[in-house]
mmCIF file of N, CA and C in Angstrom:
data_model
loop_
_atom_site.group_PDB
_atom_site.id
_atom_site.type_symbol
_atom_site.label_atom_id
_atom_site.label_comp_id
_atom_site.label_asym_id
_atom_site.label_seq_id
_atom_site.Cartn_x
_atom_site.Cartn_y
_atom_site.Cartn_z
ATOM 1 N N MET D 1 -2.378 -46.993 -59.598
ATOM 2 C CA MET D 1 -3.576 -47.312 -58.836
ATOM 3 C C MET D 1 -4.562 -47.356 -60.112
ATOM 4 N N ALA D 2 -5.446 -48.739 -59.798
ATOM 5 C CA ALA D 2 -6.726 -48.981 -60.309
ATOM 6 C C ALA D 2 -7.896 -48.224 -60.645
ATOM 7 N N ASP D 3 -8.314 -48.524 -61.339
ATOM 8 C CA ASP D 3 -9.361 -48.110 -61.380
ATOM 9 C C ASP D 3 -10.940 -48.529 -60.648
ATOM 10 N N THR D 4 -11.506 -47.484 -61.267
ATOM 11 C CA THR D 4 -12.350 -48.393 -59.280
ATOM 12 C C THR D 4 -13.463 -48.670 -59.850
ATOM 13 N N ASP D 5 -13.949 -48.746 -61.249
ATOM 14 C CA ASP D 5 -14.855 -49.651 -62.090
ATOM 15 C C ASP D 5 -13.746 -51.203 -62.225
ATOM 16 N N ASP D 6 -12.897 -50.988 -61.888
ATOM 17 C CA ASP D 6 -12.297 -52.512 -61.793
ATOM 18 C C ASP D 6 -12.151 -53.048 -61.092
ATOM 19 N N ARG D 7 -12.965 -55.214 -61.288
ATOM 20 C CA ARG D 7 -12.909 -55.951 -60.576
ATOM 21 C C ARG D 7 -11.710 -56.432 -60.534
ATOM 22 N N LEU D 8 -12.046 -57.873 -59.617
ATOM 23 C CA LEU D 8 -11.759 -58.647 -59.377
ATOM 24 C C LEU D 8 -11.934 -60.030 -59.966
ATOM 25 N N PHE D 9 -11.867 -60.521 -60.971
ATOM 26 C CA PHE D 9 -11.622 -61.762 -60.925
ATOM 27 C C PHE D 9 -10.941 -63.720 -61.650
ATOM 28 N N THR D 10 -11.578 -64.240 -61.323
ATOM 29 C CA THR D 10 -10.683 -66.039 -61.587
ATOM 30 C C THR D 10 -10.489 -65.952 -62.731
ATOM 31 N N ALA D 11 -9.637 -66.437 -63.008
ATOM 32 C CA ALA D 11 -9.043 -66.870 -64.715
ATOM 33 C C ALA D 11 -8.481 -68.575 -64.117
ATOM 34 N N ILE D 12 -9.275 -69.739 -64.409
ATOM 35 C CA ILE D 12 -8.381 -71.149 -63.629
ATOM 36 C C ILE D 12 -7.696 -71.317 -65.796
ATOM 37 N N ILE D 13 -6.529 -71.380 -66.229
ATOM 38 C CA ILE D 13 -5.693 -72.099 -67.234
ATOM 39 C C ILE D 13 -5.649 -73.265 -66.854
ATOM 40 N N GLU D 14 -5.958 -73.711 -68.180
ATOM 41 C CA GLU D 14 -5.407 -75.719 -68.625
ATOM 42 C C GLU D 14 -4.987 -75.274 -69.767
ATOM 43 N N SER D 15 -4.046 -76.325 -69.924
ATOM 44 C CA SER D 15 -3.531 -76.702 -71.580
ATOM 45 C C SER D 15 -4.292 -78.006 -71.913
ATOM 46 N N ALA D 16 -3.972 -77.545 -73.046
ATOM 47 C CA ALA D 16 -5.553 -78.498 -74.189
ATOM 48 C C ALA D 16 -4.624 -78.862 -75.435
ATOM 49 N N ASP D 17 -4.421 -79.671 -76.167
ATOM 50 C CA ASP D 17 -2.935 -79.565 -76.775
ATOM 51 C C ASP D 17 -2.364 -78.499 -77.171
ATOM 52 N N ASP D 18 -1.629 -77.651 -78.212
ATOM 53 C CA ASP D 18 -0.585 -76.665 -78.028
ATOM 54 C C ASP D 18 -1.413 -75.524 -77.512
ATOM 55 N N ALA D 19 -2.659 -75.463 -76.966
ATOM 56 C CA ALA D 19 -2.516 -74.126 -76.565
ATOM 57 C C ALA D 19 -3.226 -74.172 -75.219
ATOM 58 N N TYR D 20 -3.543 -72.862 -74.861
ATOM 59 C CA TYR D 20 -3.999 -73.233 -73.011
ATOM 60 C C TYR D 20 -5.255 -71.914 -73.159
ATOM 61 N N VAL D 21 -6.437 -72.652 -72.459
ATOM 62 C CA VAL D 21 -7.672 -72.218 -72.591
ATOM 63 C C VAL D 21 -7.479 -71.977 -70.845
ATOM 64 N N ALA D 22 -8.295 -70.155 -71.535
ATOM 65 C CA ALA D 22 -8.881 -69.920 -69.698
ATOM 66 C C ALA D 22 -10.116 -69.810 -69.453
ATOM 67 N N PHE D 23 -10.861 -69.573 -68.343
ATOM 68 C CA PHE D 23 -11.843 -69.858 -68.180
ATOM 69 C C PHE D 23 -11.731 -69.063 -67.153
ATOM 70 N N CYS D 24 -13.227 -67.757 -66.616
ATOM 71 C CA CYS D 24 -13.079 -66.856 -66.111
ATOM 72 C C CYS D 24 -14.996 -67.484 -65.243
ATOM 73 N N PRO D 25 -15.038 -68.418 -64.512
ATOM 74 C CA PRO D 25 -16.029 -68.894 -63.779
ATOM 75 C C PRO D 25 -16.921 -68.553 -63.429
ATOM 76 N N GLU D 26 -16.717 -67.115 -62.728
ATOM 77 C CA GLU D 26 -17.916 -65.443 -61.881
ATOM 78 C C GLU D 26 -18.599 -64.984 -63.927
ATOM 79 N N LEU D 27 -17.817 -65.395 -64.377
ATOM 80 C CA LEU D 27 -19.207 -64.788 -65.744
ATOM 81 C C LEU D 27 -19.494 -65.955 -66.878
ATOM 82 N N ASP D 28 -19.050 -66.640 -66.740
ATOM 83 C CA ASP D 28 -18.812 -68.474 -67.721
ATOM 84 C C ASP D 28 -17.861 -68.197 -69.458
ATOM 85 N N ILE D 29 -16.733 -67.411 -68.698
ATOM 86 C CA ILE D 29 -16.421 -67.235 -70.355
ATOM 87 C C ILE D 29 -15.157 -67.716 -70.659
ATOM 88 N N ALA D 30 -14.427 -68.057 -71.145
ATOM 89 C CA ALA D 30 -13.548 -68.359 -72.087
ATOM 90 C C ALA D 30 -13.037 -67.539 -72.878
ATOM 91 N N SER D 31 -11.570 -68.254 -72.662
ATOM 92 C CA SER D 31 -11.246 -67.607 -73.884
ATOM 93 C C SER D 31 -9.182 -69.181 -74.381
ATOM 94 N N GLN D 32 -8.771 -68.300 -75.297
ATOM 95 C CA GLN D 32 -7.687 -69.610 -75.810
ATOM 96 C C GLN D 32 -6.300 -68.588 -76.363
ATOM 97 N N GLY D 33 -5.657 -69.538 -75.807
ATOM 98 C CA GLY D 33 -3.843 -68.500 -76.588
ATOM 99 C C GLY D 33 -2.892 -69.323 -76.306
ATOM 100 N N VAL D 34 -1.817 -69.370 -77.398
ATOM 101 C CA VAL D 34 -0.486 -70.339 -77.089
ATOM 102 C C VAL D 34 0.655 -70.370 -76.000
ATOM 103 N N SER D 35 -0.075 -68.995 -75.148
ATOM 104 C CA SER D 35 0.185 -69.409 -74.104
ATOM 105 C C SER D 35 -0.363 -69.067 -72.885
ATOM 106 N N ILE D 36 0.665 -69.406 -71.813
ATOM 107 C CA ILE D 36 -0.438 -69.247 -70.486
ATOM 108 C C ILE D 36 -0.893 -67.398 -70.525
ATOM 109 N N GLU D 37 0.317 -66.280 -71.200
ATOM 110 C CA GLU D 37 0.600 -65.270 -70.795
ATOM 111 C C GLU D 37 -1.087 -64.781 -71.955
ATOM 112 N N ASP D 38 -0.781 -65.566 -72.702
ATOM 113 C CA ASP D 38 -1.415 -64.782 -74.566
ATOM 114 C C ASP D 38 -2.907 -65.763 -74.110
ATOM 115 N N ALA D 39 -3.319 -66.538 -73.309
ATOM 116 C CA ALA D 39 -4.913 -67.308 -72.793
ATOM 117 C C ALA D 39 -5.491 -65.994 -71.721
ATOM 118 N N LEU D 40 -4.603 -65.105 -71.004
ATOM 119 C CA LEU D 40 -5.114 -64.934 -69.556
ATOM 120 C C LEU D 40 -5.422 -63.981 -70.247
ATOM 121 N N SER D 41 -4.549 -63.224 -71.494
ATOM 122 C CA SER D 41 -4.539 -62.145 -71.934
ATOM 123 C C SER D 41 -5.782 -61.594 -72.875
ATOM 124 N N ASN D 42 -6.289 -62.379 -73.630
ATOM 125 C CA ASN D 42 -7.045 -63.248 -74.188
ATOM 126 C C ASN D 42 -8.457 -63.463 -73.356
ATOM 127 N N LEU D 43 -8.380 -63.886 -72.468
ATOM 128 C CA LEU D 43 -9.472 -63.934 -71.293
ATOM 129 C C LEU D 43 -9.726 -62.843 -70.883
ATOM 130 N N ARG D 44 -9.159 -61.932 -70.861
ATOM 131 C CA ARG D 44 -9.241 -60.186 -70.077
ATOM 132 C C ARG D 44 -9.908 -59.391 -71.116
ATOM 133 N N GLU D 45 -8.990 -59.598 -72.524
ATOM 134 C CA GLU D 45 -9.957 -59.055 -73.152
ATOM 135 C C GLU D 45 -11.366 -59.623 -73.479
ATOM 136 N N ALA D 46 -12.422 -60.659 -73.628
ATOM 137 C CA ALA D 46 -12.538 -61.321 -73.513
ATOM 138 C C ALA D 46 -14.009 -60.689 -73.240
ATOM 139 N N VAL D 47 -13.390 -60.645 -71.651
ATOM 140 C CA VAL D 47 -14.623 -59.776 -70.275
ATOM 141 C C VAL D 47 -14.301 -57.946 -70.191
ATOM 142 N N ASP D 48 -13.909 -58.132 -70.625
ATOM 143 C CA ASP D 48 -13.863 -56.233 -71.528
ATOM 144 C C ASP D 48 -15.064 -56.042 -72.045
ATOM 145 N N LEU D 49 -14.675 -56.644 -73.673
ATOM 146 C CA LEU D 49 -15.314 -57.193 -74.947
ATOM 147 C C LEU D 49 -17.292 -57.391 -73.810
ATOM 148 N N PHE D 50 -17.139 -58.378 -73.112
ATOM 149 C CA PHE D 50 -18.468 -58.595 -72.737
ATOM 150 C C PHE D 50 -18.763 -57.066 -71.903
ATOM 151 N N PHE D 51 -18.308 -56.903 -70.479
ATOM 152 C CA PHE D 51 -18.457 -55.410 -70.017
ATOM 153 C C PHE D 51 -19.516 -54.451 -70.947
ATOM 154 N N GLN D 52 -18.291 -54.227 -71.888
ATOM 155 C CA GLN D 52 -19.093 -52.831 -72.796
ATOM 156 C C GLN D 52 -19.895 -53.361 -73.496
ATOM 157 N N ALA D 53 -20.433 -54.338 -74.642
ATOM 158 C CA ALA D 53 -21.136 -54.762 -74.439
ATOM 159 C C ALA D 53 -22.038 -55.260 -74.050
ATOM 160 N N ALA D 54 -22.222 -56.064 -73.314
ATOM 161 C CA ALA D 54 -23.716 -56.473 -72.462
ATOM 162 C C ALA D 54 -24.365 -55.874 -71.911
ATOM 163 N N ASP D 55 -26.097 -56.163 -72.134
ATOM 164 C CA ASP D 55 -26.613 -55.333 -71.511
ATOM 165 C C ASP D 55 -26.359 -55.640 -69.848
ATOM 166 N N PRO D 56 -26.893 -54.558 -69.077
ATOM 167 C CA PRO D 56 -26.921 -54.879 -67.334
ATOM 168 C C PRO D 56 -27.172 -56.052 -66.570
ATOM 169 N N LYS D 57 -28.663 -55.778 -67.078
ATOM 170 C CA LYS D 57 -29.370 -57.686 -66.782
ATOM 171 C C LYS D 57 -29.063 -58.736 -67.316
ATOM 172 N N GLU D 58 -28.085 -58.610 -68.572
ATOM 173 C CA GLU D 58 -27.076 -60.093 -68.489
ATOM 174 C C GLU D 58 -26.050 -59.854 -68.157
ATOM 175 N N VAL D 59 -25.806 -59.278 -67.287
ATOM 176 C CA VAL D 59 -24.462 -58.742 -66.789
ATOM 177 C C VAL D 59 -24.579 -59.271 -65.259
ATOM 178 N N ARG D 60 -26.061 -59.301 -64.764
ATOM 179 C CA ARG D 60 -26.282 -59.578 -63.582
ATOM 180 C C ARG D 60 -27.463 -61.104 -63.122
ATOM 181 N N GLU D 61 -27.154 -61.272 -65.201
ATOM 182 C CA GLU D 61 -27.496 -62.260 -65.184
ATOM 183 C C GLU D 61 -26.573 -63.970 -64.658
ATOM 184 N N ARG D 62 -25.170 -62.887 -65.255
ATOM 185 C CA ARG D 62 -24.626 -64.309 -65.070
ATOM 186 C C ARG D 62 -23.314 -64.153 -64.704
ATOM 187 N N GLN D 63 -23.065 -62.885 -63.907
ATOM 188 C CA GLN D 63 -22.520 -63.115 -62.606
ATOM 189 C C GLN D 63 -22.442 -63.635 -60.742
ATOM 190 N N ARG D 64 -21.911 -64.468 -61.022
ATOM 191 C CA ARG D 64 -22.702 -66.010 -60.110
ATOM 192 C C ARG D 64 -20.468 -64.261 -58.775
ATOM 193 N N GLY D 65 -21.210 -65.503 -57.294
ATOM 194 C CA GLY D 65 -20.537 -64.684 -56.212
ATOM 195 C C GLY D 65 -19.471 -65.037 -56.643
ATOM 196 N N HIS D 66 -18.270 -65.543 -55.572
ATOM 197 C CA HIS D 66 -17.128 -65.157 -55.102
ATOM 198 C C HIS D 66 -17.420 -67.109 -55.391
ATOM 199 N N VAL D 67 -16.046 -67.410 -55.951
ATOM 200 C CA VAL D 67 -15.273 -68.534 -56.515
ATOM 201 C C VAL D 67 -14.200 -68.981 -55.321
ATOM 202 N N PHE D 68 -14.159 -70.075 -55.047
ATOM 203 C CA PHE D 68 -13.314 -70.263 -54.188
ATOM 204 C C PHE D 68 -12.298 -71.460 -55.131
ATOM 205 N N VAL D 69 -11.509 -71.696 -55.313
ATOM 206 C CA VAL D 69 -10.842 -72.630 -56.426
ATOM 207 C C VAL D 69 -9.369 -73.664 -54.773
ATOM 208 N N THR D 70 -9.657 -74.682 -54.941
ATOM 209 C CA THR D 70 -8.512 -75.185 -54.336
ATOM 210 C C THR D 70 -8.242 -77.005 -55.128
ATOM 211 N N GLN D 71 -7.374 -77.344 -53.929
ATOM 212 C CA GLN D 71 -6.954 -79.700 -54.719
ATOM 213 C C GLN D 71 -7.597 -80.281 -53.457
ATOM 214 N N PHE D 72 -7.950 -80.962 -54.475
ATOM 215 C CA PHE D 72 -8.177 -81.953 -53.036
ATOM 216 C C PHE D 72 -7.904 -83.358 -53.598
ATOM 217 N N GLN D 73 -7.321 -84.307 -52.850
ATOM 218 C CA GLN D 73 -6.476 -85.689 -52.718
ATOM 219 C C GLN D 73 -8.114 -86.521 -53.307
ATOM 220 N N ALA D 74 -8.110 -87.626 -53.814
ATOM 221 C CA ALA D 74 -8.591 -88.858 -54.170
ATOM 222 C C ALA D 74 -7.873 -89.980 -54.654
ATOM 223 N N ALA D 75 -8.911 -91.311 -53.786
ATOM 224 C CA ALA D 75 -8.323 -92.381 -54.144
ATOM 225 C C ALA D 75 -7.949 -93.039 -55.493
ATOM 226 N N ARG D 76 -7.628 -93.761 -55.833
ATOM 227 C CA ARG D 76 -7.875 -94.037 -57.507
ATOM 228 C C ARG D 76 -8.236 -95.469 -57.813
ATOM 229 N N GLY D 77 -9.268 -95.822 -58.272
ATOM 230 C CA GLY D 77 -9.063 -97.801 -58.362
ATOM 231 C C GLY D 77 -8.891 -98.569 -59.655
#
């Protein structure tokens, strides 16, 4: 069972050259790794470290509400 302090966040992961970049839009935190799993693990660690080190005021200021990720089609010219 998850810890009651656990929160669910969004991870947007994209390839960049020979690595992957993982971004958490709710906190504006990014990390990278050599694989998708590595990038996600590093992002999770960065978010954990942020919560351990950040002042509660900074957490409130940086944290955004719900993030919706979708795709759409656009005409290419």
